Amino acid sequence: MTLVIMAAGMGSRYGGLKQLDPINRHGEFIIDYSIYDAVRAVFDKVVFIIKEENLADFRETVSKRIEGSVKVDFAFQRLDNIPDGFSIPEGRTKPWGTGHAVLAAADVVNEPFAVINSDDFYGSDAFVKLHDFLLTQKDAKSDGKAHYAMAGYILENTITENGYVSRGICEVENGHLVRVTERTKIQENSGVIQYNENDVWHDLDRKAVVSMNCWAFTPAVFDALKSGFTKFMRELPDSENPQKAEFFLPFLIQSCIDDGSCDVRVLETGAKWYGVTYREDKPRFVAFIESETKTGAYPDGLWK
């Protein structure tokens, strides 16, 4: 079973390649802890989606550490990887988004797989639940639709005091995802969690279920991603900002839910999210890992 890690983003708000920023004395990264939790949950392959120019850095750090514990492969998210007949908008340098990132792994993933961000800490419970779900899935659509899953987090467990974050706000019925709405500017203001849209702040339920880009898929998702990205490129010239518009993974999943080609089980977890959206987030995560290490939840040096 495969873990796909989206690690092509440069982290503009963080100010550098945050995926490769050590958080302990062994030089390990947040990615190491996600992989360690996944290996404990019996994932046996890891695919990093990266920019090709970062390959040497990944191979010399996290890849070298984990190769004795799990199979490793790479996929490259490239700006010029677009469908035939389309072109890159003049001045565009921004990657195409999370949906395009996962599509980049189509040639190296042929089995059920989980997807995560490289700069988020999800907690071991999420990987156990994703693994157990994937054990029940085959790519065949016996009932005419694909079956996916998403780890659902509680909104108040996923924010930072250091700025805004992006989250997929979820509507859930009978344990399945009905709607996910991407909100790109969420933060806590005077004790109230809000999102900003068109310079107006709107309140959010602190207990709302949110998507953290922690998914379980079968390979059927690649055909959907390919069709969805082609549609995105066709509509790009009419978008508000062709230089920055993104093909978000939650948007694609929502369209599949709406047309009945998939359903998504929500695997709720009460785990506390940690991430390094901003450099100021790092000390809190470091302190958390030090505490978890002292309790024995993680060894002092994951890959010794």
Coordinates of N, CA and C in Angstrom, one line a residue, residues 29-137:
F29 N 12.6 15.7 9.5 CA 11.6 16.7 9.1 C 10.2 16.2 9.5
I30 N 9.2 17.1 9.3 CA 7.9 16.7 9.5 C 7.5 15.5 8.7
I31 N 8.0 15.4 7.4 CA 7.7 14.3 6.5 C 8.2 13.0 7.2
D32 N 9.3 13.0 7.9 CA 9.8 11.8 8.5 C 8.7 11.2 9.5
Y33 N 8.0 12.1 10.2 CA 7.1 11.6 11.2 C 5.8 11.0 10.5
S34 N 5.4 11.7 9.4 CA 4.3 11.1 8.7 C 4.6 9.7 8.1
I35 N 5.8 9.6 7.6 CA 6.3 8.3 7.0 C 6.4 7.3 8.1
Y36 N 6.9 7.6 9.2 CA 7.1 6.7 10.3 C 5.7 6.2 10.8
D37 N 4.7 7.1 10.9 CA 3.4 6.7 11.3 C 2.8 5.8 10.2
A38 N 3.0 6.1 9.0 CA 2.5 5.3 7.9 C 3.1 3.9 7.9
V39 N 4.4 3.8 8.1 CA 5.1 2.5 8.1 C 4.5 1.7 9.2
R40 N 4.3 2.3 10.4 CA 3.7 1.6 11.5 C 2.3 1.1 11.2
A41 N 1.6 1.8 10.3 CA 0.3 1.4 9.9 C 0.3 0.4 8.7
V42 N 1.5 0.0 8.3 CA 1.8 -1.0 7.3 C 1.6 -0.5 5.9
F43 N 1.9 0.7 5.6 CA 2.2 1.2 4.3 C 3.6 0.8 3.9
D44 N 3.8 0.3 2.7 CA 5.1 -0.3 2.3 C 5.8 0.4 1.2
K45 N 5.2 1.6 0.7 CA 5.8 2.3 -0.4 C 5.5 3.8 -0.2
V46 N 6.5 4.6 -0.5 CA 6.3 6.1 -0.4 C 6.6 6.7 -1.8
V47 N 5.8 7.6 -2.3 CA 6.1 8.3 -3.5 C 6.1 9.8 -3.2
F48 N 7.2 10.5 -3.4 CA 7.3 11.9 -3.2 C 7.0 12.6 -4.5
I49 N 6.0 13.6 -4.5 CA 5.8 14.4 -5.6 C 6.5 15.7 -5.4
I50 N 7.5 16.0 -6.2 CA 8.4 17.1 -5.9 C 8.7 17.8 -7.2
K51 N 9.4 19.0 -7.1 CA 10.0 19.6 -8.3 C 11.3 18.9 -8.6
E52 N 11.5 18.7 -9.9 CA 12.7 17.9 -10.3 C 14.0 18.5 -9.8
E53 N 14.1 19.8 -9.7 CA 15.3 20.4 -9.2 C 15.6 20.1 -7.8
N54 N 14.6 19.6 -7.0 CA 14.8 19.3 -5.6 C 15.2 17.8 -5.4
L55 N 15.3 17.0 -6.5 CA 15.5 15.6 -6.3 C 16.7 15.3 -5.5
A56 N 17.8 15.9 -5.8 CA 19.1 15.6 -5.1 C 18.9 15.8 -3.6
D57 N 18.3 16.9 -3.2 CA 18.1 17.3 -1.8 C 17.3 16.2 -1.1
F58 N 16.2 15.8 -1.8 CA 15.3 14.7 -1.1 C 16.1 13.4 -1.0
R59 N 16.9 13.1 -2.0 CA 17.6 11.8 -2.0 C 18.6 11.8 -0.9
E60 N 19.3 12.9 -0.7 CA 20.3 13.0 0.3 C 19.9 13.1 1.8
T61 N 18.6 13.3 1.9 CA 18.1 13.6 3.3 C 17.0 12.5 3.6
V62 N 15.8 12.8 3.5 CA 14.7 11.9 4.0 C 14.7 10.6 3.2
S63 N 15.0 10.6 1.9 CA 14.9 9.4 1.1 C 16.0 8.4 1.6
K64 N 17.2 8.9 1.8 CA 18.3 8.1 2.3 C 18.0 7.4 3.6
R65 N 17.3 8.2 4.5 CA 17.0 7.7 5.8 C 16.0 6.5 5.8
I66 N 15.0 6.6 4.9 CA 13.9 5.7 5.0 C 14.0 4.5 4.1
E67 N 15.0 4.5 3.2 CA 15.1 3.4 2.2 C 15.2 2.0 2.7
G68 N 15.7 1.9 3.9 CA 15.8 0.6 4.5 C 14.5 0.1 5.2
S69 N 13.5 1.0 5.3 CA 12.3 0.7 5.9 C 11.1 0.6 5.0
V70 N 11.2 1.3 3.8 CA 10.0 1.3 2.9 C 10.6 1.6 1.5
K71 N 9.8 1.1 0.5 CA 10.2 1.4 -0.9 C 9.9 2.9 -1.2
V72 N 10.8 3.5 -2.0 CA 10.7 4.9 -2.3 C 10.7 5.1 -3.8
D73 N 9.9 6.1 -4.3 CA 9.8 6.5 -5.7 C 9.5 8.0 -5.7
F74 N 9.7 8.6 -6.9 CA 9.5 10.0 -7.1 C 8.7 10.3 -8.3
A75 N 7.9 11.3 -8.2 CA 7.2 11.9 -9.4 C 7.4 13.4 -9.4
F76 N 7.4 13.9 -10.6 CA 7.7 15.4 -10.7 C 6.5 16.2 -11.2
Q77 N 6.2 17.2 -10.4 CA 5.2 18.1 -10.8 C 5.8 19.2 -11.6
R78 N 5.4 19.3 -12.9 CA 6.1 20.2 -13.8 C 5.0 21.2 -14.4
L79 N 5.4 22.4 -14.6 CA 4.4 23.4 -15.1 C 4.0 23.1 -16.5
D80 N 5.0 22.5 -17.3 CA 4.7 22.2 -18.7 C 4.0 20.8 -18.9
N81 N 3.6 20.2 -17.8 CA 2.9 18.9 -17.9 C 1.4 19.2 -18.0
I82 N 1.0 19.5 -19.2 CA -0.4 19.9 -19.5 C -0.9 19.1 -20.7
P83 N -2.3 19.0 -20.8 CA -2.8 18.3 -22.0 C -2.4 18.9 -23.3
D84 N -2.4 18.0 -24.3 CA -2.1 18.5 -25.7 C -3.1 19.5 -26.1
G85 N -2.7 20.5 -26.8 CA -3.5 21.5 -27.4 C -3.7 22.8 -26.5
F86 N -3.1 22.7 -25.3 CA -3.2 23.9 -24.4 C -1.8 24.5 -24.2
S87 N -1.7 25.7 -23.7 CA -0.5 26.4 -23.5 C -0.5 27.0 -22.1
I88 N 0.7 27.3 -21.6 CA 0.9 28.0 -20.3 C 0.6 29.5 -20.5
P89 N -0.3 30.1 -19.7 CA -0.5 31.5 -19.8 C 0.8 32.3 -19.6
E90 N 0.9 33.3 -20.4 CA 2.1 34.2 -20.3 C 2.3 34.7 -18.9
G91 N 3.5 34.6 -18.4 CA 3.8 35.1 -17.0 C 3.5 34.1 -15.9
R92 N 2.9 32.9 -16.3 CA 2.6 32.0 -15.2 C 3.8 31.2 -14.7
T93 N 4.0 31.3 -13.4 CA 5.1 30.5 -12.8 C 4.6 29.6 -11.7
K94 N 3.4 29.9 -11.2 CA 2.8 29.2 -10.1 C 2.4 27.7 -10.5
P95 N 2.7 26.7 -9.6 CA 2.3 25.3 -9.9 C 0.7 25.3 -10.1
W96 N 0.3 24.2 -10.7 CA -1.1 24.1 -11.1 C -2.0 23.6 -9.9
G97 N -1.5 23.3 -8.8 CA -2.3 23.0 -7.6 C -2.3 21.5 -7.2
T98 N -3.0 21.2 -6.2 CA -2.9 19.8 -5.6 C -3.5 18.7 -6.4
G99 N -4.5 19.0 -7.2 CA -5.1 18.0 -8.1 C -4.1 17.6 -9.2
H100 N -3.4 18.6 -9.7 CA -2.3 18.4 -10.7 C -1.2 17.6 -10.1
A101 N -0.9 17.9 -8.8 CA 0.2 17.2 -8.1 C 0.0 15.8 -8.0
V102 N -1.2 15.4 -7.6 CA -1.5 13.9 -7.5 C -1.5 13.3 -8.9
L103 N -2.0 14.0 -9.9 CA -2.0 13.4 -11.2 C -0.6 13.1 -11.7
A104 N 0.4 13.8 -11.2 CA 1.8 13.6 -11.6 C 2.2 12.2 -11.2
A105 N 1.6 11.6 -10.2 CA 2.0 10.3 -9.7 C 1.3 9.1 -10.5
A106 N 0.6 9.4 -11.5 CA -0.2 8.4 -12.2 C 0.7 7.3 -12.8
D107 N 1.9 7.6 -13.2 CA 2.7 6.6 -13.8 C 3.5 5.7 -12.8
V108 N 3.5 6.1 -11.6 CA 4.2 5.3 -10.6 C 3.4 4.7 -9.5
V109 N 2.0 4.9 -9.6 CA 1.1 4.3 -8.6 C 0.0 3.5 -9.3
N110 N 0.0 2.2 -9.0 CA -1.0 1.4 -9.6 C -1.8 0.6 -8.6
E111 N -1.8 1.0 -7.3 CA -2.5 0.4 -6.2 C -3.2 1.4 -5.4
P112 N -4.1 0.9 -4.5 CA -4.7 1.9 -3.6 C -3.7 2.7 -2.8
F113 N -4.0 4.0 -2.6 CA -3.0 4.8 -2.0 C -3.6 5.9 -1.1
A114 N -2.8 6.4 -0.2 CA -3.2 7.6 0.6 C -2.4 8.8 0.1
V115 N -3.0 10.0 0.3 CA -2.3 11.3 -0.1 C -2.3 12.2 1.1
I116 N -1.1 12.8 1.3 CA -1.0 13.8 2.3 C -0.1 15.0 1.9
N117 N -0.2 16.1 2.6 CA 0.8 17.2 2.4 C 2.1 16.9 3.1
S118 N 3.2 17.4 2.6 CA 4.5 17.2 3.3 C 4.7 18.0 4.5
D119 N 4.0 19.1 4.7 CA 4.3 20.0 5.8 C 3.2 20.0 6.9
D120 N 2.4 18.9 6.9 CA 1.4 18.7 8.0 C 1.7 17.5 8.8
F121 N 1.5 17.6 10.1 CA 1.5 16.4 11.0 C 0.1 16.0 11.2
Y122 N -0.2 14.7 10.9 CA -1.6 14.2 10.9 C -1.9 13.4 12.1
G123 N -0.9 12.8 12.8 CA -1.2 11.9 13.9 C -1.3 10.5 13.4
S124 N -0.9 9.5 14.2 CA -0.8 8.1 13.8 C -2.2 7.5 13.6
D125 N -3.2 8.0 14.3 CA -4.6 7.5 14.1 C -5.1 7.6 12.7
A126 N -4.7 8.7 12.0 CA -5.2 9.0 10.6 C -4.7 7.9 9.7
F127 N -3.4 7.5 9.8 CA -2.8 6.5 8.9 C -3.4 5.1 9.2
V128 N -3.7 4.8 10.4 CA -4.3 3.5 10.7 C -5.7 3.4 10.0
K129 N -6.5 4.5 10.1 CA -7.8 4.5 9.5 C -7.7 4.5 8.0
L130 N -6.8 5.2 7.4 CA -6.7 5.2 6.0 C -6.3 3.8 5.5
H131 N -5.3 3.2 6.2 CA -4.9 1.9 5.8 C -6.0 0.9 5.9
D132 N -6.8 0.9 7.0 CA -7.9 -0.1 7.2 C -8.9 0.1 6.1
F133 N -9.2 1.4 5.7 CA -10.2 1.6 4.7 C -9.7 1.1 3.3
L134 N -8.4 1.3 3.0 CA -7.9 0.9 1.7 C -7.8 -0.6 1.6
L135 N -7.7 -1.3 2.7 CA -7.7 -2.8 2.7 C -9.0 -3.3 2.1
T136 N -10.0 -2.6 2.2 CA -11.4 -3.1 1.7 C -11.6 -2.7 0.3
Q137 N -10.7 -1.9 -0.3 CA -11.0 -1.3 -1.6 C -10.3 -2.0 -2.8

